Amino acid sequence: MDFPVFHLDFLGNRLLIAIIAITHVIMSHTMAVGGIPLITFLEWKSYKTKDPRWSKLAYKILFVFFLFTTSLGAMTGVGIWFSTSLVNPTAIGSLIRVFFWAWFVEWGAFVTEVVLILCYYLTWKKWDNDKDKLKHIKLGLYLSIASWITMVLIVAILAYMMDVGSWKGTHSFWHAVFNPVYLPQLAFRTTWGMFLAGGAALTVMAFLKDLDGEFYKMGRKSIAKWMLCWLPFVFLASCWYWSVVPILMRENVPAALTTQVFQHWYQGVLTYTFLGVGIIVLIAFMILNPKTTKYINRPAMIIPYAIGLVLIGQFERVREFIRKPYAIANYLYANTIREEDLPLLTNEGILKYANFARVRKITNENRIEAGREVFKIACTRCHTVSNIGINSIQDRLYSMFQDQPRDGEFKDNIEHYILNIHQARPYMPPFPGNKEEARVLAEYLAHLHKNREELLGDQVLGTKLIDN
Amino acid sequence: MPQFHDLPLPLPAPEFLLKAMLVIFFILHIIFVEMMVGATILCTYFEWKGLKEKNTFFDKVAFEIAKSITVNKSMAVVLGVGPLLLINVTYTIFFYSSSVLIGNAWILVIPMAISAFLITYLHQYAWDWFENYKKLHVTLIAVASLHFLIIPFFFLTNTNLMWFPTVWDQIHGFFSALFYPNIFARYFFFLSTTLTVTGIFLNWLFNKKIKNDEFHYPNKDSLDNLFLSFNRFVLVGMFGQMLFGSVVIFTAQKEGLDKNLIPLLIGVAIFFIPPMINMANANLNKKTLSDFQFKTTVVSLFISIIFAGVLRHHFRENALLPHQVNMKKNTEIYLEKIKNAKKNYGVKDYKYE
């Protein structure tokens, strides 16, 4: 409510962020945090065994990782900022105010990482001799550390969004950083990144043509071993992370609901994860076993990474789910409203205090417009209006009321629902306006039934500046 | 005057420090951006020239330039994150609001930059593969150049819009904001600076390559001509900077102007003179720059750019000052109201039961 409202009525705003963020997570975890150590390991193998073929293989994998991380990876990182600052500027703006120095240091690490990867990549051929090889391997080691440090810092921020811990009372930077989810999540991301880097490398190998057959098998074997070595750590870190997730969940929502909605879905995620990891491990073992290795042909080498990508997408969804109804736990709701503002807004009205509301006073003439405005401020971060949009409010209402007439009784019901929306469905934040605003919102929702409309964001409609 | 309140969280550092960092890091970022954009455009130029004149020397020049894009673009992106962070934190309300108001165009920056980067990679790393499809190959890098020529409009429009909240209610999307005064003048000023900076960069790059024996040329003549063309780019760029710089100043919105800009402007101009003399000299006498001339040009131009950066910042501060004062007042009032509301109405527990 502090900013004009960016809204995509078909895609939904959250999906925009999700697409960009998940792409970034995939690139950064598997090709940088996990990928660079794997490449350095292969390079070291070349040094130790004096077999230059390892170095050649490592370089080819690095080439692909380099292309992707420095274009798609880097720009989706910036894209997370762009998209979140459009969709929930209050959230990202608040986070930056609290975490500025962490982010600033993170930027330093990020600059270091980019400089190092440029050096690492561009000096490979020049330093590919007995004299300089060890120096180059050390460079890879430093790059691995720098990549990991960027993750160490950014995960602190992500973890804080899920649970602000004792920050809320103290507003202290260190309390915010060392909140209870931090270390488990860091371990979780690190080990999965290492594990799936193997999947990414196998995928690259699936497309490599000019390695001799015998070495090709050795290379795959080595990567499969890498994955299996990380597997126990993946398991431990996942258990640790998984064990703190429901505690968090219970803080926001009572156990009854956890069992009802979440548990079901949570079980699903667990099952799929075990199944997915099972397949990956099976493929790794088949590569290792001389009897079965021939069954893993090139297309099959892509499977572990493909599964990994789906799983990463799921994990990010879990994180997203846990946060609801908050964007920053116990401080800011997903619809950009601060919890501490509620006493004011629910009594005196949100239209009065929102920076960019088009309607300040509700009159008999502007009730629909006012309702639309309230909807825009309070509901559009999660709902679309167009009936083909994602999580469309028209759809939701239809599934609740079907063709029941949208008359006075309906409006009373909806008004009541809105005022208790956080009780009806705890993943939704409390309604941030007063009674009259709940009423006009109900009237707007009734109006939608007959007048199928689309809601355009302020990036198309523009804004109005009215004194409050 | 539009009324807003700020986020109710304190700034993480003294405002002055944040703003000083913003100016400095932005300059570093924009210099790499200019080298990236300029190199892409000039790479297109040289490759096309080589193709047209059937001269493989220019093709080799184009290839060397193409290789530089990888480094410059990575540095440009990563150095952009710092100023982005700083502008986010110092001008939160203004920057995010203007971003939202041109939101569709703003988010396009991301896919467009990704696409441009991937095309430059394809262009560079598949150079040999395209040996027999040279026209297609030039088209690739031309398309990348086109990306880089469009993206600056998004940034210029957003920053311009952010400085003038009073016009926000006249904006209906990106195109209505694009034609506000000053944007096109600033765009051509940016392109001129790009030419200047890239010309100087190529001067340095090819000197270094020749010194390290990494670039082979058929004869001394063609090499001298190459450096002459770099110097011509620089001189043309500098004339463009003077021309469009003046247009920028004369079309600047009056909200941002005050007397303090004059000494800054003089600073920009004074440090612009030595490079101008050096480049005019080199072009008129068809000579390459001496080591000393090159160094003075770079240092002096850099100081001039710093003055320009401070000038730009000062203009922004002037334009936003009344809004910031007002916002500060509004924020205090708002916080007071929140406190009173808690007292008067009580705090409800919204926990799910």
PDB file of C-alpha atoms in Angstrom, chain A residues 1-8 16 20 63 66-68 70-72 74-76 78-83 85-87 89-90 92-98 100-101 103-104 107 110-112 114-115 118 121-122 126 167 171 251-254 256-257 260 326 330-331 333 338-348 352-356 360 419 422-426 430-431 458-468, chain B residues 1-14 17-18 21 25 28 67 70-75 77-86 88-111 113-114 117-118 121-122 124-125 155 165-174 214 327 330 334-335 337-353:
ATOM      1  CA  MET A   1       0.000   0.000   0.000  1.00  0.00           C
ATOM      2  CA  ASP A   2       3.057   2.238  -0.010  1.00  0.00           C
ATOM      3  CA  PHE A   3       3.469   2.020  -3.782  1.00  0.00           C
ATOM      4  CA  PRO A   4       1.490   1.933  -7.008  1.00  0.00           C
ATOM      5  CA  VAL A   5       0.315  -1.599  -7.756  1.00  0.00           C
ATOM      6  CA  PHE A   6       2.003  -3.691 -10.423  1.00  0.00           C
ATOM      7  CA  HIS A   7      -0.343  -6.433 -11.502  1.00  0.00           C
ATOM      8  CA  LEU A   8      -0.354  -9.158 -14.147  1.00  0.00           C
ATOM      9  CA  LEU A  16       6.601 -14.037 -12.404  1.00  0.00           C
ATOM     10  CA  ILE A  20      12.855 -15.922 -12.382  1.00  0.00           C
ATOM     11  CA  PHE A  63      32.681 -23.722 -20.616  1.00  0.00           C
ATOM     12  CA  PHE A  66      30.415 -20.358 -17.507  1.00  0.00           C
ATOM     13  CA  LEU A  67      28.091 -19.496 -20.400  1.00  0.00           C
ATOM     14  CA  PHE A  68      24.972 -20.179 -18.378  1.00  0.00           C
ATOM     15  CA  THR A  70      27.295 -15.460 -16.499  1.00  0.00           C
ATOM     16  CA  SER A  71      24.216 -14.823 -18.623  1.00  0.00           C
ATOM     17  CA  LEU A  72      21.074 -16.569 -17.428  1.00  0.00           C
ATOM     18  CA  ALA A  74      23.609 -13.487 -13.338  1.00  0.00           C
ATOM     19  CA  MET A  75      20.663 -11.762 -14.984  1.00  0.00           C
ATOM     20  CA  THR A  76      18.024 -13.804 -13.172  1.00  0.00           C
ATOM     21  CA  VAL A  78      19.224  -9.168 -10.908  1.00  0.00           C
ATOM     22  CA  GLY A  79      15.791 -10.242 -12.102  1.00  0.00           C
ATOM     23  CA  ILE A  80      14.804 -11.313  -8.587  1.00  0.00           C
ATOM     24  CA  TRP A  81      15.386  -7.724  -7.494  1.00  0.00           C
ATOM     25  CA  PHE A  82      13.490  -6.308 -10.422  1.00  0.00           C
ATOM     26  CA  SER A  83      10.519  -8.611 -10.065  1.00  0.00           C
ATOM     27  CA  SER A  85      10.515  -4.695  -6.353  1.00  0.00           C
ATOM     28  CA  LEU A  86       7.574  -4.604  -8.745  1.00  0.00           C
ATOM     29  CA  VAL A  87       5.432  -7.177  -6.970  1.00  0.00           C
ATOM     30  CA  PRO A  89       8.267  -3.311  -3.103  1.00  0.00           C
ATOM     31  CA  THR A  90       7.486  -2.931   0.572  1.00  0.00           C
ATOM     32  CA  ILE A  92      12.134  -5.985  -0.661  1.00  0.00           C
ATOM     33  CA  GLY A  93      12.512  -2.367   0.464  1.00  0.00           C
ATOM     34  CA  SER A  94      12.184  -3.365   4.135  1.00  0.00           C
ATOM     35  CA  LEU A  95      14.573  -6.265   3.736  1.00  0.00           C
ATOM     36  CA  ILE A  96      17.155  -4.019   2.173  1.00  0.00           C
ATOM     37  CA  ARG A  97      16.855  -1.507   4.979  1.00  0.00           C
ATOM     38  CA  VAL A  98      17.512  -4.213   7.569  1.00  0.00           C
ATOM     39  CA  PHE A 100      21.805  -3.483   3.762  1.00  0.00           C
ATOM     40  CA  TRP A 101      25.283  -4.301   5.045  1.00  0.00           C
ATOM     41  CA  TRP A 103      23.793  -7.321   1.018  1.00  0.00           C
ATOM     42  CA  PHE A 104      26.633  -4.929   0.547  1.00  0.00           C
ATOM     43  CA  TRP A 107      27.890  -7.679  -3.393  1.00  0.00           C
ATOM     44  CA  PHE A 110      29.696 -11.414  -5.817  1.00  0.00           C
ATOM     45  CA  VAL A 111      32.164  -9.060  -7.525  1.00  0.00           C
ATOM     46  CA  THR A 112      35.008 -11.261  -6.294  1.00  0.00           C
ATOM     47  CA  VAL A 114      32.776 -12.828 -11.060  1.00  0.00           C
ATOM     48  CA  VAL A 115      36.361 -11.581 -11.276  1.00  0.00           C
ATOM     49  CA  LEU A 118      36.633 -14.707 -15.446  1.00  0.00           C
ATOM     50  CA  TYR A 121      37.997 -19.495 -17.223  1.00  0.00           C
ATOM     51  CA  LEU A 122      40.219 -17.204 -19.286  1.00  0.00           C
ATOM     52  CA  LYS A 126      47.400 -20.296 -20.723  1.00  0.00           C
ATOM     53  CA  TRP A 167      14.609  -9.607  15.412  1.00  0.00           C
ATOM     54  CA  HIS A 171      15.405  -4.869  15.234  1.00  0.00           C
ATOM     55  CA  GLU A 251       4.139 -20.994  14.719  1.00  0.00           C
ATOM     56  CA  ASN A 252       2.083 -19.439  11.979  1.00  0.00           C
ATOM     57  CA  VAL A 253      -0.704 -21.919  11.764  1.00  0.00           C
ATOM     58  CA  PRO A 254      -1.932 -24.410  14.325  1.00  0.00           C
ATOM     59  CA  ALA A 256      -4.944 -28.845  13.007  1.00  0.00           C
ATOM     60  CA  LEU A 257      -4.444 -27.065   9.771  1.00  0.00           C
ATOM     61  CA  GLN A 260      -5.284 -30.835   7.047  1.00  0.00           C
ATOM     62  CA  TYR A 326       3.567 -13.364   5.475  1.00  0.00           C
ATOM     63  CA  ASN A 330       5.346 -11.706  11.743  1.00  0.00           C
ATOM     64  CA  TYR A 331       6.218  -8.325  10.287  1.00  0.00           C
ATOM     65  CA  TYR A 333       1.999  -9.696   5.093  1.00  0.00           C
ATOM     66  CA  ARG A 338       2.646  -4.365   7.913  1.00  0.00           C
ATOM     67  CA  GLU A 339       1.139  -6.159  10.879  1.00  0.00           C
ATOM     68  CA  GLU A 340       1.690  -3.133  13.107  1.00  0.00           C
ATOM     69  CA  ASP A 341      -0.392  -0.940  10.780  1.00  0.00           C
ATOM     70  CA  LEU A 342      -3.516  -3.049  11.188  1.00  0.00           C
ATOM     71  CA  PRO A 343      -5.073  -1.278  14.195  1.00  0.00           C
ATOM     72  CA  LEU A 344      -5.016   1.965  12.250  1.00  0.00           C
ATOM     73  CA  LEU A 345      -6.082   0.613   8.878  1.00  0.00           C
ATOM     74  CA  THR A 346      -8.848  -1.685  10.088  1.00  0.00           C
ATOM     75  CA  ASN A 347     -10.470   1.114  12.009  1.00  0.00           C
ATOM     76  CA  GLU A 348      -9.894   4.199   9.917  1.00  0.00           C
ATOM     77  CA  LYS A 352      -7.392   6.848   3.561  1.00  0.00           C
ATOM     78  CA  TYR A 353      -3.788   5.892   4.223  1.00  0.00           C
ATOM     79  CA  ALA A 354      -2.560   4.048   1.132  1.00  0.00           C
ATOM     80  CA  ASN A 355      -0.051   6.241  -0.698  1.00  0.00           C
ATOM     81  CA  PHE A 356      -1.566   5.776  -4.147  1.00  0.00           C
ATOM     82  CA  ARG A 360     -10.142   8.285  -0.675  1.00  0.00           C
ATOM     83  CA  LEU A 419     -13.697  -9.682   7.788  1.00  0.00           C
ATOM     84  CA  HIS A 422      -7.606 -15.071   8.080  1.00  0.00           C
ATOM     85  CA  GLN A 423      -9.766 -17.480  10.072  1.00  0.00           C
ATOM     86  CA  ALA A 424     -11.412 -19.015   7.034  1.00  0.00           C
ATOM     87  CA  ARG A 425      -8.138 -19.723   5.317  1.00  0.00           C
ATOM     88  CA  PRO A 426      -5.045 -19.064   7.426  1.00  0.00           C
ATOM     89  CA  PRO A 430      -6.316 -10.511   7.721  1.00  0.00           C
ATOM     90  CA  PHE A 431      -8.383  -8.014   5.800  1.00  0.00           C
ATOM     91  CA  ASP A 458      -0.908   0.659 -12.512  1.00  0.00           C
ATOM     92  CA  GLN A 459       1.864  -0.040 -15.011  1.00  0.00           C
ATOM     93  CA  VAL A 460      -0.881   0.224 -17.651  1.00  0.00           C
ATOM     94  CA  LEU A 461      -3.563   2.371 -16.062  1.00  0.00           C
ATOM     95  CA  GLY A 462      -1.298   4.824 -14.349  1.00  0.00           C
ATOM     96  CA  THR A 463      -2.016   6.259 -10.955  1.00  0.00           C
ATOM     97  CA  LYS A 464      -3.804   9.124  -9.320  1.00  0.00           C
ATOM     98  CA  LEU A 465      -2.321  11.390  -6.735  1.00  0.00           C
ATOM     99  CA  ILE A 466      -4.995  12.445  -4.299  1.00  0.00           C
ATOM    100  CA  ASP A 467      -4.215  14.097  -0.988  1.00  0.00           C
ATOM    101  CA  ASN A 468      -5.209  12.093   2.004  1.00  0.00           C
TER     102      ASN A 468
ATOM    103  CA  MET B   1       2.283  18.092  -4.162  1.00  0.00           C
ATOM    104  CA  PRO B   2       1.733  14.320  -3.938  1.00  0.00           C
ATOM    105  CA  GLN B   3       1.741  13.002  -0.387  1.00  0.00           C
ATOM    106  CA  PHE B   4       3.569   9.837   0.604  1.00  0.00           C
ATOM    107  CA  HIS B   5       4.978   8.311   3.709  1.00  0.00           C
ATOM    108  CA  ASP B   6       8.195   6.307   3.705  1.00  0.00           C
ATOM    109  CA  LEU B   7       8.778   2.778   4.984  1.00  0.00           C
ATOM    110  CA  PRO B   8       8.917   3.017   8.770  1.00  0.00           C
ATOM    111  CA  LEU B   9      12.427   1.596   9.043  1.00  0.00           C
ATOM    112  CA  PRO B  10      15.552   3.694   9.513  1.00  0.00           C
ATOM    113  CA  LEU B  11      18.235   3.974   6.851  1.00  0.00           C
ATOM    114  CA  PRO B  12      21.044   1.502   7.557  1.00  0.00           C
ATOM    115  CA  ALA B  13      23.789   4.143   7.320  1.00  0.00           C
ATOM    116  CA  PRO B  14      24.149   7.922   7.237  1.00  0.00           C
ATOM    117  CA  LEU B  17      27.508   7.936   2.941  1.00  0.00           C
ATOM    118  CA  LEU B  18      24.886   6.000   1.007  1.00  0.00           C
ATOM    119  CA  MET B  21      28.628   5.354  -2.559  1.00  0.00           C
ATOM    120  CA  PHE B  25      29.657   2.860  -7.815  1.00  0.00           C
ATOM    121  CA  LEU B  28      32.146   2.362 -12.254  1.00  0.00           C
ATOM    122  CA  LYS B  67      36.265 -11.328 -27.044  1.00  0.00           C
ATOM    123  CA  THR B  70      32.540 -11.342 -22.343  1.00  0.00           C
ATOM    124  CA  VAL B  71      34.605  -9.614 -19.684  1.00  0.00           C
ATOM    125  CA  ASN B  72      33.002  -6.181 -19.924  1.00  0.00           C
ATOM    126  CA  LYS B  73      29.473  -7.441 -19.805  1.00  0.00           C
ATOM    127  CA  SER B  74      30.131  -9.594 -16.750  1.00  0.00           C
ATOM    128  CA  MET B  75      31.721  -6.641 -14.982  1.00  0.00           C
ATOM    129  CA  VAL B  77      26.263  -6.582 -14.606  1.00  0.00           C
ATOM    130  CA  VAL B  78      28.016  -7.325 -11.361  1.00  0.00           C
ATOM    131  CA  LEU B  79      29.005  -3.715 -10.809  1.00  0.00           C
ATOM    132  CA  GLY B  80      25.418  -2.710 -11.478  1.00  0.00           C
ATOM    133  CA  VAL B  81      24.174  -4.600  -8.439  1.00  0.00           C
ATOM    134  CA  GLY B  82      25.846  -2.217  -5.976  1.00  0.00           C
ATOM    135  CA  PRO B  83      24.277   0.988  -7.295  1.00  0.00           C
ATOM    136  CA  LEU B  84      20.959  -0.832  -7.639  1.00  0.00           C
ATOM    137  CA  LEU B  85      21.148  -1.772  -3.977  1.00  0.00           C
ATOM    138  CA  LEU B  86      22.037   1.781  -3.026  1.00  0.00           C
ATOM    139  CA  ASN B  88      16.856   0.972  -3.606  1.00  0.00           C
ATOM    140  CA  VAL B  89      17.758   1.882  -0.088  1.00  0.00           C
ATOM    141  CA  THR B  90      18.146   5.661  -0.457  1.00  0.00           C
ATOM    142  CA  TYR B  91      15.269   6.459  -2.799  1.00  0.00           C
ATOM    143  CA  THR B  92      12.973   3.577  -1.927  1.00  0.00           C
ATOM    144  CA  ILE B  93       9.612   5.239  -2.445  1.00  0.00           C
ATOM    145  CA  PHE B  94      10.618   7.194  -5.521  1.00  0.00           C
ATOM    146  CA  PHE B  95      12.543   4.480  -7.305  1.00  0.00           C
ATOM    147  CA  TYR B  96      10.078   1.657  -6.742  1.00  0.00           C
ATOM    148  CA  SER B  97       7.092   3.799  -7.633  1.00  0.00           C
ATOM    149  CA  SER B  98       8.549   4.894 -10.940  1.00  0.00           C
ATOM    150  CA  SER B  99       9.635   1.304 -11.621  1.00  0.00           C
ATOM    151  CA  VAL B 100       6.075   0.096 -11.104  1.00  0.00           C
ATOM    152  CA  LEU B 101       4.676   2.830 -13.312  1.00  0.00           C
ATOM    153  CA  ILE B 102       6.712   1.529 -16.254  1.00  0.00           C
ATOM    154  CA  GLY B 103       6.646  -2.027 -14.857  1.00  0.00           C
ATOM    155  CA  ASN B 104       6.113  -3.975 -18.072  1.00  0.00           C
ATOM    156  CA  ALA B 105       9.041  -2.298 -19.783  1.00  0.00           C
ATOM    157  CA  TRP B 106      11.146  -2.438 -16.635  1.00  0.00           C
ATOM    158  CA  ILE B 107      10.911  -6.193 -16.263  1.00  0.00           C
ATOM    159  CA  LEU B 108      11.721  -6.596 -19.963  1.00  0.00           C
ATOM    160  CA  VAL B 109      15.251  -5.468 -19.137  1.00  0.00           C
ATOM    161  CA  ILE B 110      15.917  -8.947 -17.765  1.00  0.00           C
ATOM    162  CA  PRO B 111      14.926 -11.157 -20.718  1.00  0.00           C
ATOM    163  CA  ALA B 113      19.758  -8.603 -21.394  1.00  0.00           C
ATOM    164  CA  ILE B 114      19.786 -12.404 -21.183  1.00  0.00           C
ATOM    165  CA  PHE B 117      24.281 -11.946 -23.698  1.00  0.00           C
ATOM    166  CA  LEU B 118      23.449 -15.326 -25.167  1.00  0.00           C
ATOM    167  CA  TYR B 121      28.237 -15.698 -26.723  1.00  0.00           C
ATOM    168  CA  LEU B 122      26.927 -17.518 -29.755  1.00  0.00           C
ATOM    169  CA  GLN B 124      31.885 -15.165 -30.326  1.00  0.00           C
ATOM    170  CA  TYR B 125      32.191 -18.879 -29.647  1.00  0.00           C
ATOM    171  CA  PHE B 155      16.794   2.917 -17.501  1.00  0.00           C
ATOM    172  CA  PRO B 165       6.798  12.636  -8.751  1.00  0.00           C
ATOM    173  CA  THR B 166       4.513  15.509  -9.684  1.00  0.00           C
ATOM    174  CA  VAL B 167       4.036  14.043 -13.165  1.00  0.00           C
ATOM    175  CA  TRP B 168       3.306  10.520 -11.966  1.00  0.00           C
ATOM    176  CA  ASP B 169      -0.430  10.842 -12.362  1.00  0.00           C
ATOM    177  CA  GLN B 170      -0.029  11.668 -16.037  1.00  0.00           C
ATOM    178  CA  ILE B 171       1.799   8.409 -16.774  1.00  0.00           C
ATOM    179  CA  HIS B 172       0.047   5.451 -18.360  1.00  0.00           C
ATOM    180  CA  GLY B 173       2.794   2.972 -18.978  1.00  0.00           C
ATOM    181  CA  PHE B 174       6.245   3.170 -20.472  1.00  0.00           C
ATOM    182  CA  GLU B 214      48.570 -11.596 -29.259  1.00  0.00           C
ATOM    183  CA  MET B 327       7.680  12.615   3.014  1.00  0.00           C
ATOM    184  CA  ASN B 330       4.226  12.533   6.528  1.00  0.00           C
ATOM    185  CA  TYR B 334       1.796   8.303  10.039  1.00  0.00           C
ATOM    186  CA  LEU B 335       3.889   6.603  12.704  1.00  0.00           C
ATOM    187  CA  LYS B 337      -1.185   7.658  14.035  1.00  0.00           C
ATOM    188  CA  ILE B 338      -0.196   4.014  14.187  1.00  0.00           C
ATOM    189  CA  LYS B 339       0.895   4.426  17.767  1.00  0.00           C
ATOM    190  CA  ASN B 340      -2.329   6.169  18.710  1.00  0.00           C
ATOM    191  CA  ALA B 341      -4.428   3.624  16.880  1.00  0.00           C
ATOM    192  CA  LYS B 342      -2.855   0.824  18.899  1.00  0.00           C
ATOM    193  CA  LYS B 343      -3.745   2.728  22.037  1.00  0.00           C
ATOM    194  CA  ASN B 344      -7.247   3.766  21.023  1.00  0.00           C
ATOM    195  CA  TYR B 345      -8.496   0.710  19.211  1.00  0.00           C
ATOM    196  CA  GLY B 346      -6.349  -1.975  20.816  1.00  0.00           C
ATOM    197  CA  VAL B 347      -4.326  -4.654  19.054  1.00  0.00           C
ATOM    198  CA  LYS B 348      -6.307  -7.608  17.837  1.00  0.00           C
ATOM    199  CA  ASP B 349      -4.818 -11.068  17.759  1.00  0.00           C
ATOM    200  CA  TYR B 350      -5.065 -12.340  14.212  1.00  0.00           C
ATOM    201  CA  LYS B 351      -3.798 -15.811  15.000  1.00  0.00           C
ATOM    202  CA  TYR B 352      -5.855 -18.605  13.526  1.00  0.00           C
ATOM    203  CA  GLU B 353      -8.054 -20.313  16.081  1.00  0.00           C
TER     204      GLU B 353
END
